[in-house]
Structures are given as structure tokens and as C-alpha cells.
Coordinates of C-alpha atoms and ligand atoms in Angstrom, one line a residue:
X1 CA -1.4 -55.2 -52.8
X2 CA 0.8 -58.0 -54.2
X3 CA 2.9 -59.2 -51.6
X4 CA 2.7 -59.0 -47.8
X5 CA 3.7 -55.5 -46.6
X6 CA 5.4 -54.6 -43.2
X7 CA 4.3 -51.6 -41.4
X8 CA 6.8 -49.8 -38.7
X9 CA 4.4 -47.5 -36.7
X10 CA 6.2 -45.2 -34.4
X11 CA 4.2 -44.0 -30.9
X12 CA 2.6 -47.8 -31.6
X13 CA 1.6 -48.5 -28.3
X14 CA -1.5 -46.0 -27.7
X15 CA -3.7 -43.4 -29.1
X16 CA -3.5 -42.6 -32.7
X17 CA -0.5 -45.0 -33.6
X18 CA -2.5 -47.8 -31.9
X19 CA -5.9 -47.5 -34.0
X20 CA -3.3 -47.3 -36.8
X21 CA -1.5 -50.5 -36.3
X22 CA -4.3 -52.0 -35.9
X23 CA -6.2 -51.3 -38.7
X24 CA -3.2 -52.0 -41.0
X25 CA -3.3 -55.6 -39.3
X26 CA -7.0 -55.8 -40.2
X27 CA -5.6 -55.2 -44.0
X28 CA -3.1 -58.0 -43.5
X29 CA -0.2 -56.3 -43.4
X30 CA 2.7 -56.9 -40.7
X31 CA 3.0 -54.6 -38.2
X32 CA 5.7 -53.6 -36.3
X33 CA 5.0 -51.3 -33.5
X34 CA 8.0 -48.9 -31.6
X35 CA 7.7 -46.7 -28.7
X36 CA 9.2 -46.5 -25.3
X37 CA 6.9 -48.6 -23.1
X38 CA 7.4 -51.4 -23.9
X39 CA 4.0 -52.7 -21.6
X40 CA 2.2 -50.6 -24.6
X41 CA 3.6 -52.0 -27.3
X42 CA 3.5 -55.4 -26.6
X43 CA -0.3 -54.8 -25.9
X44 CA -1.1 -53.3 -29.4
X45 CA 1.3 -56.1 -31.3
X46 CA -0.8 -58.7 -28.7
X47 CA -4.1 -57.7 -30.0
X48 CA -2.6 -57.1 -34.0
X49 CA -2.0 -60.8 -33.8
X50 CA -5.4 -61.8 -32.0
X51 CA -6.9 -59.8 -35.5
X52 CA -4.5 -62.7 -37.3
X53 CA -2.0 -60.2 -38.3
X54 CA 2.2 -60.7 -37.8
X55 CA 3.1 -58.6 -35.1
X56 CA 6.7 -57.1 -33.2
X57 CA 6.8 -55.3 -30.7
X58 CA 9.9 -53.0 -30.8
X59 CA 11.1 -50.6 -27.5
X60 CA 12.3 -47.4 -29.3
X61 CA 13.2 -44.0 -27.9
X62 CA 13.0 -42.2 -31.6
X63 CA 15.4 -40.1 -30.9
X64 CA 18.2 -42.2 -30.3
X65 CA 20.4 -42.3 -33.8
X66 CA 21.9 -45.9 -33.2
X67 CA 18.6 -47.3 -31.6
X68 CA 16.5 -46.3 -34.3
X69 CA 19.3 -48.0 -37.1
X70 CA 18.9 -51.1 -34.3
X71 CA 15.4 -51.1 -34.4
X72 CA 15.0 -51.1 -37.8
X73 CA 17.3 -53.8 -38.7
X74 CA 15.3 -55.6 -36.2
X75 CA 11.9 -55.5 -37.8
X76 CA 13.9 -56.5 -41.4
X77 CA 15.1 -60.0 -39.5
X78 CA 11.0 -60.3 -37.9
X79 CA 9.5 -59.6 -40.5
X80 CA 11.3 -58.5 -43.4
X81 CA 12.1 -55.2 -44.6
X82 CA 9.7 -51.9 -43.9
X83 CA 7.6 -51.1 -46.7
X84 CA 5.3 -48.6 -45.3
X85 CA 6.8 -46.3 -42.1
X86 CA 4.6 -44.3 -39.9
X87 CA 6.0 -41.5 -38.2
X88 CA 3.5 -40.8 -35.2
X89 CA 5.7 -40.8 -32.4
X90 CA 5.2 -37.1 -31.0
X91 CA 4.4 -34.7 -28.0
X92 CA 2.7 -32.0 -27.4
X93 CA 3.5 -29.4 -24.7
X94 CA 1.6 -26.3 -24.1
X95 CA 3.4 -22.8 -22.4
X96 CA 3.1 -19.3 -23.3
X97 CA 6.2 -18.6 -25.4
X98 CA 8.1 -16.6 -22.6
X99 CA 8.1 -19.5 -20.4
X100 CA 9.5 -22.1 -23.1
X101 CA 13.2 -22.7 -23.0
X102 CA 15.7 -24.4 -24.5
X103 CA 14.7 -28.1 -23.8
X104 CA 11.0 -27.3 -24.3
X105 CA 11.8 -26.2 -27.9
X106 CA 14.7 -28.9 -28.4
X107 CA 12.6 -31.8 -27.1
X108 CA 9.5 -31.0 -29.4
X109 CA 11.8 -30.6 -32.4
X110 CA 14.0 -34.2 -31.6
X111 CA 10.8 -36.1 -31.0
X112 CA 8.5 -34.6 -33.7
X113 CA 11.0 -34.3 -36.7
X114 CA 14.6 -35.3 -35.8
X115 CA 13.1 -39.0 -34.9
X116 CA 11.4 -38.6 -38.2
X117 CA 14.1 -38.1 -40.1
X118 CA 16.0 -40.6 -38.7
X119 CA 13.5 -43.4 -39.1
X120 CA 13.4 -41.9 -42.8
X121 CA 17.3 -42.0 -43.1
X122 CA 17.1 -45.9 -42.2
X123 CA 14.0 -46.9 -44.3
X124 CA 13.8 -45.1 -47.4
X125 CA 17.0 -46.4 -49.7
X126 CA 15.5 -49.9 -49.2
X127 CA 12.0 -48.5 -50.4
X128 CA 13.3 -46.8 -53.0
X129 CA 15.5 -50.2 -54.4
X130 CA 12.4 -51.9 -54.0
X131 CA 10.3 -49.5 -56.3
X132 CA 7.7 -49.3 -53.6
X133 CA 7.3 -47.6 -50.2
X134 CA 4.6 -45.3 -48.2
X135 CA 6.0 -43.1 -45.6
X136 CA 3.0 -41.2 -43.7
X137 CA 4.0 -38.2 -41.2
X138 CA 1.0 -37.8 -38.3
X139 CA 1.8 -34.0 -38.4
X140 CA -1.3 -31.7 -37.3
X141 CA -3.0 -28.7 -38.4
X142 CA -0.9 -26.8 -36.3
X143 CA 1.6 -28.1 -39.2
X144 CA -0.1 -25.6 -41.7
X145 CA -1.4 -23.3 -39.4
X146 CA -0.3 -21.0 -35.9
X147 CA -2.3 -21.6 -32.7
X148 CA -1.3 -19.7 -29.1
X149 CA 0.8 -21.4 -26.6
X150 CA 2.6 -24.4 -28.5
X151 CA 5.4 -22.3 -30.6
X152 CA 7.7 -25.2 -30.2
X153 CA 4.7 -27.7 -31.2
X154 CA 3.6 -25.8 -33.6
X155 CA 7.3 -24.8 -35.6
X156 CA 8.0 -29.1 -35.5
X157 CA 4.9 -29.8 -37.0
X158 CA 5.3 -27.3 -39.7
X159 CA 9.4 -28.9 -40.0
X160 CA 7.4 -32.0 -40.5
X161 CA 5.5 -31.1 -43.2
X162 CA 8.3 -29.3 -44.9
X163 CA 10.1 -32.8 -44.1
X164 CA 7.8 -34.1 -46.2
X165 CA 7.1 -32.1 -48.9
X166 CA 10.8 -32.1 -49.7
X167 CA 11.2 -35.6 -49.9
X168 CA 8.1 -36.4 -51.5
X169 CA 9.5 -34.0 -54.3
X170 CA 13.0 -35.8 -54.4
X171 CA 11.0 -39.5 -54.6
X172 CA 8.5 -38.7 -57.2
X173 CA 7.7 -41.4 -59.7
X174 CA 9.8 -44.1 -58.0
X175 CA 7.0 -45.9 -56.2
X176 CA 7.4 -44.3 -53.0
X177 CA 5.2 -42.3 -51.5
X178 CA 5.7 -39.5 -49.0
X179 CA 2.5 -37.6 -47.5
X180 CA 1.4 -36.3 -44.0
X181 CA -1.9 -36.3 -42.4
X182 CA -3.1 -33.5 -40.2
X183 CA -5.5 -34.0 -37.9
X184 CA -7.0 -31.6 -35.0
X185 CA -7.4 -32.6 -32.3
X186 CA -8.1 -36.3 -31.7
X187 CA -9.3 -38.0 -28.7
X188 CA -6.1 -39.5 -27.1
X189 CA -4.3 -39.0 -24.0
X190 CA -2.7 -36.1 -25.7
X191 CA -6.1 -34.3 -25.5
X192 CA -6.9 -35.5 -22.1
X193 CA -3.6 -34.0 -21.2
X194 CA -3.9 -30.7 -22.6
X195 CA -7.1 -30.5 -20.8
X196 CA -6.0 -31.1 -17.7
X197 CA -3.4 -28.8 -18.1
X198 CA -6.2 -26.2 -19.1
X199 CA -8.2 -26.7 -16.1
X200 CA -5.6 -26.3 -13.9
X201 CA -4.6 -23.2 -15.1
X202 CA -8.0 -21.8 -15.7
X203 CA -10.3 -23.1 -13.0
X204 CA -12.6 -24.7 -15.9
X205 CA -13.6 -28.3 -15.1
X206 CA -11.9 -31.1 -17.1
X207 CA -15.3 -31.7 -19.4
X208 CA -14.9 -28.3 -20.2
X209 CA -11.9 -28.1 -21.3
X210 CA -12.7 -30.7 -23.3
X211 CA -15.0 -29.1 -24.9
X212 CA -13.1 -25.9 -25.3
X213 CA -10.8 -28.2 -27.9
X214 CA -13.7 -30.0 -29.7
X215 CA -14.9 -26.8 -30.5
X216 CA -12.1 -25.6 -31.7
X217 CA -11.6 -28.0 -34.7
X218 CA -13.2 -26.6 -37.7
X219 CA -16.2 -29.6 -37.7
X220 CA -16.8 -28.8 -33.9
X221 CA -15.9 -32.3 -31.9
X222 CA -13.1 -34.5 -31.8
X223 CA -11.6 -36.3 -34.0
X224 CA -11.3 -40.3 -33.5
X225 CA -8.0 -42.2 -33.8
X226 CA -9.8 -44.7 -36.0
X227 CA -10.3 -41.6 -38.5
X228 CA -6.6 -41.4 -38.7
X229 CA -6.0 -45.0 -39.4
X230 CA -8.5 -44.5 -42.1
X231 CA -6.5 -42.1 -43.9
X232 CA -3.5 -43.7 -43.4
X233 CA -4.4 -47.1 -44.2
X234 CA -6.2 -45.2 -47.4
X235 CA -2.2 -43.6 -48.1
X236 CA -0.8 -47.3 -48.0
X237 CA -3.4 -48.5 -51.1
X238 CA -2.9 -45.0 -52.6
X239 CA -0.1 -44.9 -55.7
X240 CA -0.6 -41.3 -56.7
X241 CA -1.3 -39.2 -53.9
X242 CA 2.5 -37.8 -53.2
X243 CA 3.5 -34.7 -50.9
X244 CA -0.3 -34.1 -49.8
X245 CA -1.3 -32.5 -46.1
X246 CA -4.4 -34.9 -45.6
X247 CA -6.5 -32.5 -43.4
X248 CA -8.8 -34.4 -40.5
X249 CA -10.8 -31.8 -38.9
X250 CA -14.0 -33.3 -38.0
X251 CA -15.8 -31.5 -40.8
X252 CA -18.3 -33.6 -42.9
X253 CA -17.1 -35.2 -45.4
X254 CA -18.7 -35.6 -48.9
Ligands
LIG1 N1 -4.2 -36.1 -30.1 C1 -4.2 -35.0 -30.9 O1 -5.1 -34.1 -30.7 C2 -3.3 -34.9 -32.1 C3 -3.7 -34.0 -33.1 C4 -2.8 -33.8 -34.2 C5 -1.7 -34.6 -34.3 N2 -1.4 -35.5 -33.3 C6 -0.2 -36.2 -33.4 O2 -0.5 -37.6 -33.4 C7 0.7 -38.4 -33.0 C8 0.2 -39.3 -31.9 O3 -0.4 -38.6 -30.8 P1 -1.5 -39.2 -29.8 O4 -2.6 -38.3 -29.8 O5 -1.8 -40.7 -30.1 O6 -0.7 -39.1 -28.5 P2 -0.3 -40.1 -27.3 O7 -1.5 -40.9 -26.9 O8 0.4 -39.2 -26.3 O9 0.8 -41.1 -28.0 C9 2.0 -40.6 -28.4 C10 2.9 -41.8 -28.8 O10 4.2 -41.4 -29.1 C11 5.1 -42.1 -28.4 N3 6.3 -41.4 -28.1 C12 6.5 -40.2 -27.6 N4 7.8 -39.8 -27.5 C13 8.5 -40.9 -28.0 C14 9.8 -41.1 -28.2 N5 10.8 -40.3 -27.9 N6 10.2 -42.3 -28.9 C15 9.3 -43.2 -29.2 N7 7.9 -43.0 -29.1 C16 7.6 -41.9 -28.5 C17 4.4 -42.5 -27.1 O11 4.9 -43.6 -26.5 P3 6.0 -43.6 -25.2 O12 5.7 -42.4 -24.4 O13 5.8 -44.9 -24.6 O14 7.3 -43.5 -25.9 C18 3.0 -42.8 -27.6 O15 2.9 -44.1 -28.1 C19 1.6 -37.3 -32.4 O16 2.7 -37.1 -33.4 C20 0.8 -36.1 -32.3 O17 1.5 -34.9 -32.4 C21 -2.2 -35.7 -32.2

């Protein structure tokens, strides 16, 4: 890459947007990093810049129109306008679908795509002046595929990949880039939550549980967040890949 790029990775502060932030700064670009705990953030921005990389932390509820228009104007006066967005900001909530209601189904959809869209909305007319721009969606395979128990999960990450498709389709051959990567499930807190969850409602231990998920990605074990930030950091040097599902599901790869 020519110039230095700056990087706006959503759900910066742990898990899989931390191994992604981080790896971007081991490519040199600047990172900024936005989530709501703001202890988080400024953890993964402290250790982008002890890899030498430029590095804001930003506090960012996702779904909060004006904040994420404040937040983005922030990063421009840091560190100059956002080349490359990451949307992984997410949750993941698991109940059987009678037991969902209203907020379970409107949260999932406000964090997983609205926030999304909005960060979109803010970022992608600059891109698109600029002739060059990556936006990479952490959807899921339960963005191509239906699982039990996470309907509202499940209908945001397809949304997402819809989200993306469409837009990758509108930006075509303008030198931005829209693609998703779907991942099973990856060895965050998210999955350490959902096992919990699991063993308390069905009297397996924890390290079962566990093991219960691994199993159920195709390849049979977890997935890493460092994985991830492979294929996204792989998306950022990536010109012609447009409106792809990048599947991470632990099989071998050739
Ligand atoms: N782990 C998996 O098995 C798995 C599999 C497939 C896809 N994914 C996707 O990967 C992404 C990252 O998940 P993870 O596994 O790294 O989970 P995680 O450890 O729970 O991290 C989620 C991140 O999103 C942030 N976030 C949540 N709500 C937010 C909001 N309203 N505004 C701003 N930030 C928000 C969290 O920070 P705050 O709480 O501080 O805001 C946190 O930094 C998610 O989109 C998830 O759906 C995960």
C-alpha cells in the first residue's frame, strides 16, 4: 500500500476486533479502535502503539446516530480520514424463539447491522472520493446459514451480509471494497459466554460446553481471533475480492 492507511475497528477493545487491530498495526496502518469501554480500548490502542503503530482510542456506543458521525470525525482530525472500516462490534444472545421479545430482537438488529450501517453512512462517500476504501463486515456463518436458539442473531447476521452484498454491488470498480467474513465460532468471550449459558441450562460442565461448540464448526475446534485478523488484514491488501462471505470454519485449508 502507497500511503499510510487508517483503520476504524468497531468492538476494538477485546476478542476478535482486538487481534484485528492489532495485526493491522503490525502492517503499519493507523488504527483507531471504538467500543464502549473505554478501559478496553485504550488497552488495545496502548499495545497498537507499543507494536510502533498510530493508535486512538475512541468510546463509541454503535448505535448512537450522532456519536457514531462524532466519532468518526474524530478519527479524521487523529489520524486522518478512514480508509478501511471494520464493522465487528456485535452480540450474541441465545433463547429459544418463544422466549425472545421485542428488545432481544431489536437490540441484536441495532448492534449487528443498524451500527453497521451507520458507520457505513459516515465513512463511505469519503472512500469513494478518494478512489480507495475496504469495508470488512465480521458477520458469522449463522449469516449464511440457520442454527436453533439465536433467531434474532441469526436474521442480523444474514441483514449483514445482505448489507454487504448490496453495497458491494453499488461500489463496484470504484476502489472500494465491501466483503464480510464469517467465522464459527471463535474463542472470545462471546464463546465463553454462550457456554456458560449452556451449562447452566443443561447441567453440562463449562469444558463441555465448550466442546459442544468446537465441535460444531465444520473443522471440529475453535476458531482463533488471530485467524480473523488474517483474513481481514488479507481484505485490506486485496483489490479484487468484492461482495465475498469469507468463510472461517476451522477446516484445513489448502
Ligand atoms: N466469538 C464467536 O464465536 C463469533 C463467531 C462469529 C462471529 N462473531 C462476531 O465477531 C464480532 C466480535 O465478537 P467477539 O467474539 O470478539 O465478541 P466479544 O469479545 O464479546 O466482543 C464484542 C465487541 O463488540 C463491542 N460492542 C458490543 N456492543 C457494542 C456497541 N453497542 N457499541 C460499540 N461496541 C460494542 C464490545 O465492546 P463493549 O461491550 O465495550 O462495547 C466488544 O469490544 C461480533 O460481531 C460477533 O458477532 C463472533
Amino acid at each position: 500500500m502507497a500511503a499510510r492507511r487508517v483503520a476504524l475497528i468497531t468492538g476494538g477493545g477485546r476478542g476478535i476486533g482486538r487481534a484485528i487491530a492489532l495485526a493491522f498495526a503490525r502492517e503499519g496502518l493507523a488504527v483507531a479502535v471504538a467500543a464502549r469501554t473505554r478501559r478496553q480500548v485504550e488497552g488495545t490502542a496502548d499495545d497498537a502503539r507499543d507494536l510502533g503503530a498510530t493508535a486512538l482510542a475512541v468510546a463509541l456506543d454503535v448505535t448512537e446516530p450522532a456519536a457514531v458521525g462524532t466519532a468518526v470525525r474524530e478519527v479524521a482530525r487523529a489520524l486522518g480520514p478512514v480508509d478501511v472500516l471494520v464493522n465487528n462490534a456485535g452480540i450474541a444472545e441465545s433463547a429459544p424463539f418463544a422466549k425472545t421479545d421485542l428488545d432481544h430482537w431489536e437490540r441484536h438488529l441495532r448492534v449487528n447491522v443498524t451500527g453497521p450501517y451507520l458507520l457505513t453512512r459516515e465513512v463511505l462517500p469519503g472512500m469513494l472520493e478518494r478512489g480507495w476504501g475496504r469495508v470488512v463486515n465480521i458477520a458469522s456463518l449463522a449469516g449464511l446459514a440457520g442454527a436453533p436458539y439465536v433467531s434474532a442473531y441469526t436474521a442480523s447476521k444474514h441483514a449483514l451480509v445482505g448489507l454487504t452484498r448490496a453495497l458491494a454491488a453499488e461500489v463496484a470498480g470504484q476502489g472500494v471494497t465491501v466483503n464480510a467474513i464469517c467465522p464459527g465460532y471463535v474463542a472470545t468471550d462471546m464463546v465463553w459466554r454462550g457456554a456458560r449459558n449452556i451449562a447452566a441450562k443443561t447441567g453440562r460442565s463449562f469444558e463441555e460446553a465448550v466442546a459442544v461448540m468446537a465441535r460444531a464448526n465444520p473443522g471440529g475446534r475453535l476458531i482463533e481471533p488471530g485467524e480473523v485478523a488474517a483474513a481481514a488484514v488479507t481484505l485490506v491488501h486485496d483489490e479484487r475480492t468484492n461482495g465475498e462471505t469469507v468463510i472461517l470454519d476451522g477446516s484445513p485449508r489448502n
